[in-house]
mmCIF file of C-alpha atoms in Angstrom:
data_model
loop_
_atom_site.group_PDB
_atom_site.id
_atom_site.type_symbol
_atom_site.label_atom_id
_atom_site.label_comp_id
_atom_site.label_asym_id
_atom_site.label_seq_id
_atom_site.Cartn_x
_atom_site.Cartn_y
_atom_site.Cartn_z
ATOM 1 C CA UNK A 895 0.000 0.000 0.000
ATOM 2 C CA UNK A 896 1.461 3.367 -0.743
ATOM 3 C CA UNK A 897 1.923 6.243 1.439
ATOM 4 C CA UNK A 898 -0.746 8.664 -0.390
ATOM 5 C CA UNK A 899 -3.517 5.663 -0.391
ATOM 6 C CA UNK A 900 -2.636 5.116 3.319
ATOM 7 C CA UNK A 901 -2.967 8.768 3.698
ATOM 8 C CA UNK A 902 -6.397 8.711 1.758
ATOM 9 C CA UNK A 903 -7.736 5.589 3.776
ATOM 10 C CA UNK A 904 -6.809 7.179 7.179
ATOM 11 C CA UNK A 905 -8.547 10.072 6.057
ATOM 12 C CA UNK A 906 -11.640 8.279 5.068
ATOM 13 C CA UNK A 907 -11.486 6.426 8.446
ATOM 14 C CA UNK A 908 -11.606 9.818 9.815
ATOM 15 C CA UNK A 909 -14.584 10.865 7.912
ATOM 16 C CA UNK A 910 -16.639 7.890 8.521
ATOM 17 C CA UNK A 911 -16.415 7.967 12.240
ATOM 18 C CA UNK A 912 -17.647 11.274 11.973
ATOM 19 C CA UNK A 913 -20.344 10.394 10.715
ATOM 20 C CA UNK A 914 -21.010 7.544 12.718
ATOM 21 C CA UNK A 915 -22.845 9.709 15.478
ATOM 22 C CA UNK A 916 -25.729 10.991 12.726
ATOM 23 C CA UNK A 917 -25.778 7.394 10.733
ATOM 24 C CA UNK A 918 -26.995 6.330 15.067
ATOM 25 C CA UNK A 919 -29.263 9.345 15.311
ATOM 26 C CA UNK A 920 -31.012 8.381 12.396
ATOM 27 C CA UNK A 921 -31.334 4.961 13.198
ATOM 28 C CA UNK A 922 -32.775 5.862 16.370
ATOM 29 C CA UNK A 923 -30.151 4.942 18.658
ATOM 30 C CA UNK A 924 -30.011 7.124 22.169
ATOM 31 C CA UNK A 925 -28.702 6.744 24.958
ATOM 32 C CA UNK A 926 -25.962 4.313 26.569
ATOM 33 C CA UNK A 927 -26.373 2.365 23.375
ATOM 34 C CA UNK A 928 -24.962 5.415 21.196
ATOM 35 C CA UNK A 929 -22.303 6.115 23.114
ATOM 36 C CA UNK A 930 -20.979 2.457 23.589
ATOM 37 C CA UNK A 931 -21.081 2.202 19.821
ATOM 38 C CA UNK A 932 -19.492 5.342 19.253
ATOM 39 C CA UNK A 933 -16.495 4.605 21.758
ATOM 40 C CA UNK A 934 -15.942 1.366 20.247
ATOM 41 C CA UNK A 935 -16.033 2.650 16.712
ATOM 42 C CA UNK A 936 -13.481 5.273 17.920
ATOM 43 C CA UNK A 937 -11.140 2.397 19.172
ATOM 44 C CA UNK A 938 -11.660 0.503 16.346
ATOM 45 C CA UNK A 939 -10.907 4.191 13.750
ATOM 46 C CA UNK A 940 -7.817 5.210 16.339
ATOM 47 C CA UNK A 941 -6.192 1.820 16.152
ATOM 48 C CA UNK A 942 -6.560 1.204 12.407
ATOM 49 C CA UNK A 943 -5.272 5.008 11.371
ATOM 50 C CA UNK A 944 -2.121 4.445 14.066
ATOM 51 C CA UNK A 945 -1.577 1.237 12.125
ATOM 52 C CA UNK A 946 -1.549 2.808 8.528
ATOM 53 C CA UNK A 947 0.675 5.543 10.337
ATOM 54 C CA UNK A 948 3.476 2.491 11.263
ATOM 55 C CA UNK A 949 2.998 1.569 7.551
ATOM 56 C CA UNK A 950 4.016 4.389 6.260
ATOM 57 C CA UNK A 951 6.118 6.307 8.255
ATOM 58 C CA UNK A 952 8.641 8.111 8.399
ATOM 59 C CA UNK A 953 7.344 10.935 5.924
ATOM 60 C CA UNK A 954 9.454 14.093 5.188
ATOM 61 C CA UNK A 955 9.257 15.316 8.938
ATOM 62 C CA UNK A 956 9.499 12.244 10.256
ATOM 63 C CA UNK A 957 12.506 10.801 12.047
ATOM 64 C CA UNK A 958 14.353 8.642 14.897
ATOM 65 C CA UNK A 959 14.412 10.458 17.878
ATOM 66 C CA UNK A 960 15.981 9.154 21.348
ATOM 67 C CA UNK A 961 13.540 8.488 24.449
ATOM 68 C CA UNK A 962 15.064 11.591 26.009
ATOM 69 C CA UNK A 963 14.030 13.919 23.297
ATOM 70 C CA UNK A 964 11.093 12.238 23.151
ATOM 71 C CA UNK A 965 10.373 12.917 27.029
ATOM 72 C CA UNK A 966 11.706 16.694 26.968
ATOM 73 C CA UNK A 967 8.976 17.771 23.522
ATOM 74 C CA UNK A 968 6.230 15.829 25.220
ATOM 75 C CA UNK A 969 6.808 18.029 28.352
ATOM 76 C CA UNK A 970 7.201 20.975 26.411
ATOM 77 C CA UNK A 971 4.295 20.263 24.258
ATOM 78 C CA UNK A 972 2.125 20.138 27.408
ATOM 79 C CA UNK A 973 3.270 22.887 29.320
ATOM 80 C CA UNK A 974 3.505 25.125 26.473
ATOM 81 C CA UNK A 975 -0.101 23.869 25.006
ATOM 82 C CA UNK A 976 -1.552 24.912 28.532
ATOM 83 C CA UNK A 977 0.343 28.641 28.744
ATOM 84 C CA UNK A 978 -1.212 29.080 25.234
ATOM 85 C CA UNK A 979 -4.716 28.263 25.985
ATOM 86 C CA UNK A 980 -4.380 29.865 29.285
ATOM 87 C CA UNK A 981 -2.950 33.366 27.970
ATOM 88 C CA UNK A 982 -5.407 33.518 25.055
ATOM 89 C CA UNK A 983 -8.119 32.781 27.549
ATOM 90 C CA UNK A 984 -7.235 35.766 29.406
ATOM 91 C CA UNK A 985 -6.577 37.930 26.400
ATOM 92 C CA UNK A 986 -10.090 37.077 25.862
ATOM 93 C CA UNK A 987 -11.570 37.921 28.779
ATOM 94 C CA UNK A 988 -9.772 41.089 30.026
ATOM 95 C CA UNK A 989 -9.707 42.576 26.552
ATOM 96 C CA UNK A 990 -12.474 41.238 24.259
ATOM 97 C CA UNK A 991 -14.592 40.529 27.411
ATOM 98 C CA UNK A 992 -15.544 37.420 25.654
ATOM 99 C CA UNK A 993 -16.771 34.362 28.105
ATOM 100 C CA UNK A 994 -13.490 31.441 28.770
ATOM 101 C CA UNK A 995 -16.741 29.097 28.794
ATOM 102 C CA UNK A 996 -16.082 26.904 25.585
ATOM 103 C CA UNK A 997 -19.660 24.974 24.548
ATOM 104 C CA UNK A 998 -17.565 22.215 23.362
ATOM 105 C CA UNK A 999 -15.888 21.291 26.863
ATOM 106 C CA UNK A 1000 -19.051 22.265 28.758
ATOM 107 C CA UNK A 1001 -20.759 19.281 26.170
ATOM 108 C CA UNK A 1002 -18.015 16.951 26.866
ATOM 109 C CA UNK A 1003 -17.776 17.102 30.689
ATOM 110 C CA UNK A 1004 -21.554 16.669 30.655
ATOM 111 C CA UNK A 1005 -20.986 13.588 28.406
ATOM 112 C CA UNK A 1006 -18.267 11.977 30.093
ATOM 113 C CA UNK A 1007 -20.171 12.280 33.762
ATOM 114 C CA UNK A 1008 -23.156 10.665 32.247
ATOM 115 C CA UNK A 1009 -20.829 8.110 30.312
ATOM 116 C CA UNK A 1010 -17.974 7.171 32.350
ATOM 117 C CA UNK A 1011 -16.366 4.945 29.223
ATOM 118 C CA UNK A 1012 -16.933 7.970 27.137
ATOM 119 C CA UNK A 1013 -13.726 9.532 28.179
ATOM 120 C CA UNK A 1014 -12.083 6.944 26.035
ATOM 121 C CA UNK A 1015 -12.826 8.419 23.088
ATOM 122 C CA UNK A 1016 -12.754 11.951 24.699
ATOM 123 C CA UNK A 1017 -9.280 11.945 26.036
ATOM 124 C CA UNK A 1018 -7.441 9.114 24.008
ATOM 125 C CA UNK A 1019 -8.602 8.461 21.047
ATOM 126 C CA UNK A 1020 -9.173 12.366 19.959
ATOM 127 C CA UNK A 1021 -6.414 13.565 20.071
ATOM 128 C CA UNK A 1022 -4.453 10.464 18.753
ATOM 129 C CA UNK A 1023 -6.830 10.888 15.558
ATOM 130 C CA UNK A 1024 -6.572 14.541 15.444
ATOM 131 C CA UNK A 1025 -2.773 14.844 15.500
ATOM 132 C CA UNK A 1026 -2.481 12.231 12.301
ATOM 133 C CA UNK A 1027 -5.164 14.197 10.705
ATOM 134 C CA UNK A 1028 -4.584 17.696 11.040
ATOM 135 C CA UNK A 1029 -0.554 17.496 11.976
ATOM 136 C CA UNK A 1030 0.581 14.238 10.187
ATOM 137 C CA UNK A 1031 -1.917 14.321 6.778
ATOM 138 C CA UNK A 1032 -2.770 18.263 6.151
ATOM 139 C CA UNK A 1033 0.373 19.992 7.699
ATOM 140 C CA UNK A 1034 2.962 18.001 6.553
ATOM 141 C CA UNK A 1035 1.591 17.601 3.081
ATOM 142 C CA UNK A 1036 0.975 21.516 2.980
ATOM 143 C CA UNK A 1037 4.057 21.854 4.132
ATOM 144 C CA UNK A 1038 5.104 20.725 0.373
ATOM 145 C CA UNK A 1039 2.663 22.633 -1.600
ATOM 146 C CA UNK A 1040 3.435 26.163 0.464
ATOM 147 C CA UNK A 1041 5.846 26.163 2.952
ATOM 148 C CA UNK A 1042 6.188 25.434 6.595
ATOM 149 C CA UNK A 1043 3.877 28.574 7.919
ATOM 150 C CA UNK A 1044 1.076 28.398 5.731
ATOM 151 C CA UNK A 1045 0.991 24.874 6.146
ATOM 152 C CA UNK A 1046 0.711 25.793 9.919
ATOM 153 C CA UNK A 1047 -2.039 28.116 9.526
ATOM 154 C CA UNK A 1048 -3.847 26.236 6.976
ATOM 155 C CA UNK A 1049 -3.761 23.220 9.108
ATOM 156 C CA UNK A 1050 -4.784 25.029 12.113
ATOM 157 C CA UNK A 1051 -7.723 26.597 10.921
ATOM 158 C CA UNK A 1052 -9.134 23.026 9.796
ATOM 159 C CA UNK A 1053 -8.535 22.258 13.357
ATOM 160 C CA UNK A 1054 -10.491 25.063 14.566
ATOM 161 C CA UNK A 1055 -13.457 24.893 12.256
ATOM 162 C CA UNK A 1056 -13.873 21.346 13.274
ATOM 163 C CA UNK A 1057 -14.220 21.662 16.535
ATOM 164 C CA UNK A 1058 -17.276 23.800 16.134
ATOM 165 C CA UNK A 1059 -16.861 25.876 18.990
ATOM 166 C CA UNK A 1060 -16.711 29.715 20.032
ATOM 167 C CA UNK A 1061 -13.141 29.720 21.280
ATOM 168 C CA UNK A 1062 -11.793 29.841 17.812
ATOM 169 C CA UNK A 1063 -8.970 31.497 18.578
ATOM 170 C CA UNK A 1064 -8.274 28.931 20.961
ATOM 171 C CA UNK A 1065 -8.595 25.869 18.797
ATOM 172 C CA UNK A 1066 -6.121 28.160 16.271
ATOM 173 C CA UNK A 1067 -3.574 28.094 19.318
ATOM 174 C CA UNK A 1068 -3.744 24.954 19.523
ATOM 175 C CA UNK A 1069 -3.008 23.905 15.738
ATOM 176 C CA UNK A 1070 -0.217 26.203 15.601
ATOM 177 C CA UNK A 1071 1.058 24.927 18.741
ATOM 178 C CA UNK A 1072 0.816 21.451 17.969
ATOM 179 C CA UNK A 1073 2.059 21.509 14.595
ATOM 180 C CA UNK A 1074 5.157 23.342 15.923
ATOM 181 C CA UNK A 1075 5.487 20.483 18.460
ATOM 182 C CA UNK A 1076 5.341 17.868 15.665
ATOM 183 C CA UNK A 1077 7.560 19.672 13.386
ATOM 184 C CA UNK A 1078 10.551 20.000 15.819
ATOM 185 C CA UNK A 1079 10.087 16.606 17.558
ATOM 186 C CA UNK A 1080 10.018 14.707 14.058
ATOM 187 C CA UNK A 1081 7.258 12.448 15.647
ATOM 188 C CA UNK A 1082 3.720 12.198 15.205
ATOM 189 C CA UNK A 1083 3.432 10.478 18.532
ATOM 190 C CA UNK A 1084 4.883 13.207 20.600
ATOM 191 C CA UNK A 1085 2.250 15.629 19.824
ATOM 192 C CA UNK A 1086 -0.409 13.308 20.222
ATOM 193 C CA UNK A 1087 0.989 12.568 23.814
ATOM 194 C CA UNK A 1088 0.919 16.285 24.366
ATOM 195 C CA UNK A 1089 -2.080 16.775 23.326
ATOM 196 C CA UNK A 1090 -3.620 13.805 25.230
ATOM 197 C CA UNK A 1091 -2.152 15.104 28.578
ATOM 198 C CA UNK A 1092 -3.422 18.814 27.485
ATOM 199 C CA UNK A 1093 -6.818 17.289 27.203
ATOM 200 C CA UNK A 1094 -6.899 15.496 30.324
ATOM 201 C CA UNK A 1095 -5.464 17.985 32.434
ATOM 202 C CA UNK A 1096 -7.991 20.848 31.002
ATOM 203 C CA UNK A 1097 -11.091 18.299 31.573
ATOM 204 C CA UNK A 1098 -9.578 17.005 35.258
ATOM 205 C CA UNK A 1099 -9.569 21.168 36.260
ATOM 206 C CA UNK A 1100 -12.703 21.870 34.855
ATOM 207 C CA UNK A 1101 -14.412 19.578 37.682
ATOM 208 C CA UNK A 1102 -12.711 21.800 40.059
ATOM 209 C CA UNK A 1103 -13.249 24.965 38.673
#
């Protein structure tokens, strides 16, 4: 299998599970029963796009990096993910005097306290998915049609426009960030750590908050 047509599958893979939540709605489904299906779906899409990522890595970023390098950009990726969100947060607030409420982690807290099992998709499998999407397939593709920064902001703005949510700017952090991350690192799986931790940090404090 080549790498574009393992590119094009995990992208379809992407797309489908997407879906997956309306194709249940229209059948009907509610309940425990949708979001059992639509956490194992997500194992099943996570696991089979990680796999056509072994198959066909390393791509132009991509390369060997030792378990200390890998530790320090995973730490970096966090902290610096969560002084991002945090200062554009209060950019927002002090100076736009727009609300730090974001509908989409209001949604998924409520989710994940009705569905305990939920958080599997929530907190693993999204961001493993996201980072091959958005980092591995659109920025380091548009990397080779532009250059590195347009592929950045290109790929970050599909990031934030999927996400569907108000904080915009905030998603656009976050792509920027991330790509960044996965660009200097040289692995896919270091900014999907980051981004896991990010996540689960960010959901743990907004219990507590």
């Amino acid at each position: 299998m080549t790498y574009f047509k393992n590119q094009f599958t995990t992208l379809l893979i992407y797309i489908l599970l997407l879906f997956t939540g309306s194709v249940l709605t229209m059948l009907k489904v509610t309940g425990s029963s949708y979001f059992i299906i639509l956490t194992i779906a997500a194992i099943i899409a996570t696991g089979l796009m990680v796999y056509l990522t072994q198959k066909s890595s390393p791509n132009n970023i991509e390369e060997q990096t030792s378990t200390s390098d890998k530790i320090k950009w995973i730490i970096i990726g966090t902290v610096g993910a969560l002084v991002i969100q945090i200062g554009i947060s209060l950019i927002e607030e002090l100076v736009l005097h727009h609300s730090i409420a974001s509908a989409n982690t209001t949604q998924l807290l409520t989710l994940v306290t009705a569905y305990p099992y939920y958080f599997i998709y929530v907190l693993i499998c999204a961001p493993i998915m996201e980072e091959i999407v958005f980092r591995r397939l659109f920025f380091s593709n548009l990397i080779t049609l532009t250059n590195v920064y347009w592929a950045g902001i290109i790929s970050a703005a599909f990031f934030a426009f999927m996400h569907q949510d108000t904080r915009f700017a905030i998603y656009v952090g976050m792509g920027l960030w991330f790509a960044f991350v996965y660009y200097k690192s040289k692995n896919i799986y270091i900014s999907a750590a980051s981004h896991l931790i990010m996540n689960t940090i960010v959901v743990i404090a907004s219990f507590f908050i």
